[in-house]
Amino acid sequence: MRRATLDSRTLTLAEARRLAVAAQMFGARPARPGVAQLRELAARVHEFQIDSVNVLARAHYVAPFARLGPYPVAALDELAYRTRELFEYWGHAACLMPVALYPLLRYRMDKHGEWTRQYMRSRRGAYMAKAYAEVQERGALAAADLSNPGKRSGNWWGWSSGKAALEHLYDAGLLAIAGRRGFERLYDLAERVIPRTVREAPVLPPEQAMKELIVLAAAAQGVGTADDLATYFYVDGWRDRRGPAPWWARAARPRKRAQPVVGRLVAELVEEGRLLPARVEGWKAPAYLHREAQVPKDVAARAFVTPFDSLVWHRPRLARLFGMKYTIEIYTPVAKRIYGYYVCPFLLGDTIVARADLKADRSRATLVVHSVHLERGHPPRRVLPELAAELRELQTWLGLERIEVTRPAELKRLLSAGSRTRSRATSRSG
């Protein structure tokens, strides 16, 4: 590996891609992935995004599979809801994160905390206070379990009053997610969910916490612009700059949001030597590296990533690194879709070489491949055998009995023939 030093901070685009893919922990997979490997992965990428779409599998389960291979899904639930090594909160989005990050995210919670306590002591906040007291008395509850959950309405994103109250208490750090019933959140007092040592850890001032998150983002991304680094945890984003009250409790005239500070924070981290400025071939904006960044000679990666994988979160960065314009077409009318409903980029080595519209049809125990589109410049002869091999691993991990391909015909033939072509570059052994 080539360490990024003060004398070698101009990266080719290929070097930037290898650095980014390796930093995201793609590469040779362990022979028997389990809790230990999952714990290490969480400590390196920091976040697994949780999303309600279950076309293939929940996104937070697929992200570890893309990096580790067929790990036991129960291991992720064990770390999150039994041993409490992971917790749910707002990172890039709703994410599972190592509890070591809890003190760094307290600034987001605490900005709501004092307002929330005052609000619950007021007449307007009586309903929220009752919801909090009910959780305190009864233990972990879903919004529907409240004695007065309220009715769903067109306000508060269609949430009931109970759901909106519990969500705000969760935002404020007074409640935490104790588990899930299906996909439904179960809320409990934070002190009954978050380990005591973590809750009592020193809380950094907001800007210092933001800087720590930016540094973690640099390590997890490998290389990125200031915007890329900020977006990983949405540092200085709308959650950080909005006021403490939820929108439904604000005055008719909302407060002006605070001015962005991320540019200044990145500059300070460069002055402190914790980030290294760099140039990447073809990028207009300055780039930054973690001071321990190393560029690998190659990356033995082969994986499908969901639309909610941290490798593809920031679409402008995805376009700069991989030349890929990628959007989620779930909400696009069928007639206007270009690639499909649930399209997963296919990573091979240090390049995204294709995208596949996938679905796990559990009623037929079938992994359905609606379509595969190769990215420009990547020949089918190289890509499709590797893609077929990865589909088989995904099918097995999902517990499905067969793979059904609509197109292309060549992929259908490969899978029908039982081809098990594997390149040396994508060996699965650790």
Coordinates of C-alpha atoms in Angstrom, one line a residue:
M1 CA 0.0 0.0 0.0
R2 CA 1.1 3.6 -0.7
R3 CA 0.7 5.8 2.4
A4 CA -0.7 9.2 1.6
T5 CA 2.1 11.5 2.7
L6 CA 2.8 15.2 2.5
D7 CA 4.8 14.4 -0.7
S8 CA 2.2 12.2 -2.4
R9 CA -1.3 13.7 -2.2
T10 CA -2.2 13.8 -5.8
L11 CA -4.3 10.7 -6.6
T12 CA -5.3 9.3 -9.9
L13 CA -9.0 8.5 -10.2
A14 CA -8.2 4.7 -10.0
E15 CA -6.2 5.3 -6.8
A16 CA -9.1 7.3 -5.3
R17 CA -11.5 4.5 -6.2
R18 CA -9.3 1.8 -4.7
L19 CA -8.9 3.9 -1.5
A20 CA -12.6 4.5 -1.3
V21 CA -13.6 0.9 -1.8
A22 CA -11.0 -0.5 0.6
A23 CA -12.0 2.1 3.2
Q24 CA -15.5 0.8 3.0
M25 CA -14.2 -2.7 3.9
F26 CA -14.8 -4.4 0.5
G27 CA -12.3 -7.0 -0.4
A28 CA -11.5 -10.6 0.3
R29 CA -14.1 -12.0 2.6
P30 CA -13.6 -14.1 5.7
A31 CA -14.1 -17.8 5.5
R32 CA -16.6 -17.9 8.3
P33 CA -18.0 -14.5 9.1
G34 CA -19.6 -14.1 12.4
V35 CA -20.1 -11.7 15.3
A36 CA -16.4 -10.8 15.6
Q37 CA -16.1 -9.8 11.9
L38 CA -19.4 -7.9 12.1
R39 CA -18.2 -6.0 15.1
E40 CA -15.0 -5.0 13.3
L41 CA -16.9 -4.0 10.2
A42 CA -19.3 -1.8 12.3
A43 CA -16.3 -0.1 13.9
R44 CA -14.8 0.7 10.5
V45 CA -17.8 1.9 8.4
H46 CA -19.6 3.2 11.5
E47 CA -23.2 3.1 10.1
F48 CA -25.7 0.6 8.6
Q49 CA -28.6 2.5 7.2
I50 CA -32.1 1.2 8.2
D51 CA -34.8 1.4 5.6
S52 CA -38.3 0.1 5.3
V53 CA -38.0 -1.3 1.8
N54 CA -37.8 -5.1 1.9
V55 CA -37.8 -6.0 -1.8
L56 CA -34.5 -7.9 -1.4
A57 CA -33.8 -7.8 2.3
R58 CA -33.6 -4.9 4.8
A59 CA -30.8 -2.6 3.8
H60 CA -29.0 -2.8 7.1
Y61 CA -28.7 -6.6 6.8
V62 CA -27.5 -6.5 3.1
A63 CA -24.6 -4.0 3.8
P64 CA -22.7 -6.5 6.0
F65 CA -23.3 -9.3 3.5
A66 CA -21.9 -7.2 0.7
R67 CA -18.6 -7.0 2.6
L68 CA -18.4 -10.2 4.7
G69 CA -20.4 -12.7 2.6
P70 CA -23.0 -15.1 4.2
Y71 CA -22.9 -14.0 7.8
P72 CA -25.7 -15.1 10.2
V73 CA -28.3 -12.3 10.2
A74 CA -29.1 -13.0 13.8
A75 CA -25.6 -11.7 14.7
L76 CA -26.6 -8.2 13.7
D77 CA -29.7 -8.3 15.9
E78 CA -27.7 -9.7 18.7
L79 CA -25.2 -6.8 18.6
A80 CA -28.0 -4.2 18.4
Y81 CA -30.7 -5.5 20.7
R82 CA -29.1 -8.0 23.1
T83 CA -25.5 -7.1 23.8
R84 CA -26.3 -3.4 23.1
E85 CA -23.0 -2.9 21.1
L86 CA -24.9 -1.1 18.4
F87 CA -27.7 1.5 18.8
E88 CA -30.2 3.2 16.5
Y89 CA -30.0 6.9 15.9
W90 CA -29.7 9.6 13.2
G91 CA -26.3 9.4 11.5
H92 CA -26.4 9.7 7.7
A93 CA -30.1 8.7 8.1
A94 CA -31.7 6.3 10.5
C95 CA -28.8 3.9 11.2
L96 CA -27.4 1.2 13.4
M97 CA -24.1 2.5 14.8
P98 CA -21.5 1.4 17.4
V99 CA -22.4 2.7 20.9
A100 CA -18.9 4.3 21.0
L101 CA -20.4 7.0 18.8
Y102 CA -23.2 7.8 21.2
P103 CA -21.3 10.5 23.1
L104 CA -20.4 12.2 19.7
L105 CA -24.1 12.4 18.8
R106 CA -25.3 13.7 22.1
Y107 CA -25.1 17.3 20.7
R108 CA -27.9 16.4 18.4
M109 CA -30.0 14.9 21.3
D110 CA -29.2 17.6 23.8
K111 CA -30.2 20.5 21.6
H112 CA -33.8 19.1 21.9
G113 CA -33.5 18.0 25.5
E114 CA -34.1 21.2 27.5
W115 CA -36.8 22.4 25.1
T116 CA -38.5 19.0 25.4
R117 CA -38.5 18.9 29.2
Q118 CA -39.9 22.4 29.4
Y119 CA -42.5 21.5 26.8
M120 CA -43.7 18.5 28.8
R121 CA -44.2 20.7 31.8
S122 CA -46.5 23.0 29.8
R123 CA -50.2 22.5 29.0
R124 CA -49.4 21.9 25.3
G125 CA -46.9 19.2 26.2
A126 CA -49.3 17.2 28.4
Y127 CA -49.8 14.5 25.8
M128 CA -46.1 14.0 25.3
A129 CA -45.5 13.9 29.0
K130 CA -48.2 11.2 29.4
A131 CA -46.6 9.1 26.6
Y132 CA -43.2 9.4 28.2
A133 CA -44.6 8.4 31.6
E134 CA -46.4 5.4 30.1
V135 CA -43.1 4.1 28.6
Q136 CA -41.4 4.7 31.9
E137 CA -44.0 2.6 33.7
R138 CA -44.7 -0.1 31.2
G139 CA -41.4 -0.6 29.5
A140 CA -40.6 -0.9 25.8
L141 CA -43.6 0.1 23.7
A142 CA -44.5 0.7 20.0
A143 CA -46.6 3.8 19.2
A144 CA -49.6 1.6 18.7
D145 CA -49.3 0.2 22.3
L146 CA -49.9 3.5 23.9
S147 CA -53.2 3.7 25.8
N148 CA -54.0 6.8 23.7
P149 CA -52.0 6.4 20.4
G150 CA -54.0 9.1 18.6
K151 CA -55.3 8.9 15.0
R152 CA -53.2 9.1 11.9
S153 CA -53.6 12.3 10.0
G154 CA -52.3 14.3 7.1
N155 CA -49.9 16.1 9.5
W156 CA -46.6 14.9 11.0
W157 CA -45.9 12.8 7.9
G158 CA -49.1 10.9 8.4
W159 CA -48.0 9.8 11.9
S160 CA -50.4 9.5 14.8
S161 CA -49.9 11.8 17.7
G162 CA -48.4 9.0 19.7
K163 CA -45.9 8.2 17.0
A164 CA -44.9 11.9 16.6
A165 CA -44.4 12.2 20.4
L166 CA -42.3 9.1 20.8
E167 CA -40.2 10.1 17.8
H168 CA -39.4 13.5 19.2
L169 CA -38.5 12.0 22.6
Y170 CA -36.2 9.6 20.7
D171 CA -34.7 12.5 18.8
A172 CA -34.1 14.2 22.2
G173 CA -32.3 11.2 23.6
L174 CA -34.9 10.7 26.3
L175 CA -36.0 7.4 24.7
A176 CA -34.0 4.9 22.6
I177 CA -34.9 2.0 20.4
A178 CA -35.0 -1.1 22.5
G179 CA -35.9 -3.5 19.7
R180 CA -38.2 -4.0 16.8
R181 CA -41.5 -5.9 16.3
G182 CA -41.3 -6.8 12.7
F183 CA -40.1 -3.5 11.5
E184 CA -42.0 -1.5 14.1
R185 CA -39.8 0.5 16.6
L186 CA -40.1 -0.3 20.3
Y187 CA -39.2 2.7 22.4
D188 CA -37.9 2.6 26.0
L189 CA -36.1 4.9 28.3
A190 CA -32.6 5.6 27.1
E191 CA -31.1 4.6 30.5
R192 CA -32.6 1.1 30.0
V193 CA -31.2 0.7 26.5
I194 CA -27.9 2.6 26.3
P195 CA -25.1 1.2 28.5
R196 CA -24.3 3.3 31.5
T197 CA -20.7 3.8 30.7
V198 CA -21.6 5.3 27.3
R199 CA -24.3 7.5 28.7
E200 CA -22.0 8.9 31.4
A201 CA -19.1 9.5 29.0
P202 CA -18.0 13.2 28.6
V203 CA -20.1 15.1 26.0
L204 CA -18.0 17.2 23.6
P205 CA -19.1 20.7 22.6
P206 CA -21.1 20.6 19.3
E207 CA -18.4 21.8 17.0
Q208 CA -15.8 19.5 18.5
A209 CA -18.1 16.5 18.2
M210 CA -18.8 17.5 14.5
K211 CA -15.0 17.5 13.9
E212 CA -14.7 14.0 15.4
L213 CA -17.4 12.8 13.1
I214 CA -15.8 14.4 10.1
V215 CA -12.5 12.6 10.9
L216 CA -14.4 9.3 11.2
A217 CA -16.1 9.9 7.9
A218 CA -12.7 10.5 6.3
A219 CA -11.4 7.2 7.5
A220 CA -14.6 5.4 6.3
Q221 CA -14.6 7.1 2.9
G222 CA -10.9 7.0 2.1
V223 CA -11.0 10.3 0.2
G224 CA -13.6 12.9 -0.2
T225 CA -14.4 16.6 -0.6
A226 CA -15.6 18.6 2.4
D227 CA -19.2 18.0 1.2
D228 CA -18.5 14.3 0.9
L229 CA -17.1 14.1 4.4
A230 CA -19.9 16.2 5.9
T231 CA -22.6 14.1 4.3
Y232 CA -21.5 10.8 5.7
F233 CA -23.0 11.7 9.1
Y234 CA -24.9 14.7 7.8
V235 CA -22.7 16.9 9.9
D236 CA -23.9 20.5 9.7
G237 CA -26.9 19.3 7.7
W238 CA -30.5 20.3 8.3
R239 CA -30.7 18.3 11.6
D240 CA -27.8 20.2 13.0
R241 CA -28.9 23.6 11.9
R242 CA -32.6 23.5 12.7
G243 CA -34.0 24.7 16.0
P244 CA -34.7 22.5 19.0
A245 CA -38.5 22.3 18.5
P246 CA -40.1 19.9 16.0
W247 CA -41.8 21.7 13.1
W248 CA -45.3 21.0 14.4
A249 CA -44.6 22.9 17.6
R250 CA -42.8 25.9 16.2
A251 CA -44.2 29.4 15.8
A252 CA -45.8 30.1 12.5
R253 CA -42.7 32.0 11.5
P254 CA -39.8 29.5 11.7
R255 CA -36.4 30.6 13.0
K256 CA -33.7 31.1 10.4
R257 CA -31.3 28.2 10.4
A258 CA -27.8 28.6 11.6
Q259 CA -25.1 29.3 9.0
P260 CA -23.0 26.4 7.8
V261 CA -19.8 25.8 9.6
V262 CA -18.4 22.6 8.0
G263 CA -16.0 24.5 5.7
R264 CA -14.3 26.1 8.7
L265 CA -14.2 22.8 10.7
V266 CA -12.5 21.0 7.8
A267 CA -10.0 23.8 7.6
E268 CA -9.3 23.5 11.3
L269 CA -8.8 19.8 11.0
V270 CA -6.2 20.4 8.2
E271 CA -4.4 22.9 10.4
E272 CA -4.4 20.3 13.2
G273 CA -2.9 17.7 10.9
R274 CA -5.9 15.3 11.3
L275 CA -6.9 15.7 7.6
L276 CA -4.6 16.0 4.6
P277 CA -5.5 18.1 1.7
A278 CA -5.3 16.3 -1.6
R279 CA -6.1 16.5 -5.4
V280 CA -7.9 13.8 -7.3
E281 CA -7.7 13.5 -11.0
G282 CA -10.8 15.1 -12.6
W283 CA -12.3 16.6 -9.4
K284 CA -12.9 20.3 -9.3
A285 CA -13.2 20.6 -5.6
P286 CA -10.3 20.0 -3.1
A287 CA -10.2 16.6 -1.6
Y288 CA -9.2 15.4 1.9
L289 CA -7.6 12.3 3.3
H290 CA -7.4 10.8 6.8
R291 CA -3.8 11.1 7.9
E292 CA -3.5 7.3 8.1
A293 CA -4.9 6.8 4.6
Q294 CA -3.2 4.1 2.4
V295 CA -3.9 3.4 -1.2
P296 CA -4.0 -0.4 -1.9
K297 CA -2.5 -1.8 -5.0
D298 CA -5.7 -3.7 -5.8
V299 CA -9.0 -4.5 -4.3
A300 CA -10.6 -8.0 -4.5
A301 CA -14.2 -6.9 -4.2
R302 CA -17.3 -8.4 -5.6
A303 CA -20.7 -7.3 -4.3
F304 CA -24.2 -6.0 -4.9
V305 CA -24.9 -2.9 -2.9
T306 CA -28.3 -1.6 -2.2
P307 CA -29.5 2.0 -2.8
F308 CA -28.9 2.5 0.9
D309 CA -25.4 1.3 1.2
S310 CA -22.8 3.8 2.5
L311 CA -20.6 3.3 -0.6
V312 CA -23.3 5.0 -2.8
W313 CA -25.0 7.4 -0.3
H314 CA -23.7 10.6 -1.8
R315 CA -24.7 10.5 -5.4
P316 CA -22.3 13.4 -6.5
R317 CA -19.4 11.5 -5.1
L318 CA -20.6 8.3 -6.8
A319 CA -20.6 10.1 -10.1
R320 CA -17.1 11.5 -9.5
L321 CA -15.6 8.2 -8.4
F322 CA -17.3 5.7 -10.6
G323 CA -18.8 7.8 -13.4
M324 CA -22.2 6.4 -12.5
K325 CA -25.4 8.5 -12.5
Y326 CA -27.7 6.6 -10.1
T327 CA -31.1 7.4 -8.7
I328 CA -33.6 5.3 -6.8
E329 CA -36.6 4.7 -9.1
I330 CA -38.9 3.2 -6.5
Y331 CA -41.1 6.3 -6.6
T332 CA -40.8 6.8 -10.4
P333 CA -43.8 5.8 -12.4
V334 CA -43.3 2.4 -14.1
A335 CA -43.4 3.8 -17.6
K336 CA -40.6 6.3 -16.8
R337 CA -38.2 3.9 -15.1
I338 CA -34.9 3.3 -16.9
Y339 CA -33.3 0.5 -14.9
G340 CA -36.0 -0.9 -12.6
Y341 CA -37.6 -0.8 -9.2
Y342 CA -34.9 -1.9 -6.8
V343 CA -31.6 -1.5 -8.6
C344 CA -28.4 -2.6 -7.0
P345 CA -25.0 -1.4 -8.3
F346 CA -22.6 -4.4 -8.8
L347 CA -19.1 -3.7 -7.6
L348 CA -16.2 -5.7 -9.2
G349 CA -12.7 -4.9 -8.1
D350 CA -12.5 -1.1 -7.7
T351 CA -15.2 -0.4 -10.2
I352 CA -19.0 -0.5 -10.5
V353 CA -19.5 -2.5 -13.6
A354 CA -23.3 -3.2 -13.7
R355 CA -26.6 -2.6 -12.1
A356 CA -29.2 -5.3 -11.4
D357 CA -32.9 -5.0 -10.6
L358 CA -33.4 -7.6 -7.9
K359 CA -36.2 -9.0 -5.9
A360 CA -36.5 -11.8 -3.3
D361 CA -39.9 -13.5 -4.1
R362 CA -40.3 -15.3 -0.9
S363 CA -43.7 -16.8 -1.8
R364 CA -41.9 -18.7 -4.6
A365 CA -38.5 -19.0 -2.8
T366 CA -36.9 -17.3 -5.8
L367 CA -34.3 -14.6 -6.4
V368 CA -35.7 -12.7 -9.3
V369 CA -33.4 -10.8 -11.6
H370 CA -35.6 -8.5 -13.6
S371 CA -32.7 -7.0 -15.6
V372 CA -29.0 -6.4 -15.6
H373 CA -27.5 -3.4 -17.3
L374 CA -23.7 -3.2 -17.9
E375 CA -22.0 0.1 -17.3
R376 CA -20.3 1.5 -20.4
G377 CA -16.9 0.0 -21.2
H378 CA -17.4 -3.3 -19.2
P379 CA -17.6 -6.4 -21.4
P380 CA -20.2 -9.1 -20.7
R381 CA -17.5 -11.8 -20.9
R382 CA -15.8 -10.4 -17.9
V383 CA -18.7 -9.2 -15.8
L384 CA -21.5 -11.7 -16.2
P385 CA -19.7 -14.8 -14.9
E386 CA -18.7 -12.9 -11.7
L387 CA -22.2 -11.4 -11.4
A388 CA -23.7 -14.9 -11.7
A389 CA -21.4 -16.3 -9.0
E390 CA -22.4 -13.4 -6.7
L391 CA -26.1 -14.1 -7.4
R392 CA -25.7 -17.7 -6.2
E393 CA -24.1 -16.5 -3.0
L394 CA -26.9 -14.0 -2.4
Q395 CA -29.5 -16.7 -3.2
T396 CA -28.0 -19.1 -0.7
W397 CA -27.7 -16.4 2.0
L398 CA -31.3 -15.4 1.5
G399 CA -32.4 -19.0 1.8
L400 CA -34.0 -19.1 -1.6
E401 CA -34.2 -22.2 -3.8
R402 CA -33.7 -20.8 -7.3
I403 CA -32.7 -17.8 -9.4
E404 CA -35.0 -16.6 -12.2
V405 CA -33.6 -14.2 -14.8
T406 CA -35.7 -12.1 -17.2
R407 CA -32.7 -10.6 -19.0
P408 CA -30.1 -10.7 -20.3
A409 CA -30.2 -14.1 -22.0
E410 CA -26.5 -14.7 -21.6
L411 CA -26.8 -14.4 -17.8
K412 CA -29.8 -16.8 -17.9
R413 CA -27.6 -19.3 -19.8
L414 CA -24.7 -19.0 -17.4
L415 CA -26.9 -19.7 -14.4
S416 CA -28.7 -22.6 -16.2
A417 CA -25.4 -24.2 -17.0
G418 CA -24.4 -24.0 -13.4
S419 CA -21.2 -22.1 -14.2
R420 CA -19.1 -21.4 -11.2
T421 CA -16.5 -19.2 -12.8
R422 CA -14.5 -17.2 -10.2
S423 CA -11.5 -15.0 -11.0
R424 CA -8.4 -15.0 -8.8
A425 CA -9.1 -11.3 -8.2
T426 CA -12.3 -12.0 -6.4
S427 CA -11.4 -15.0 -4.2
R428 CA -13.8 -15.3 -1.2
S429 CA -11.2 -16.6 1.2
G430 CA -10.0 -14.3 3.9

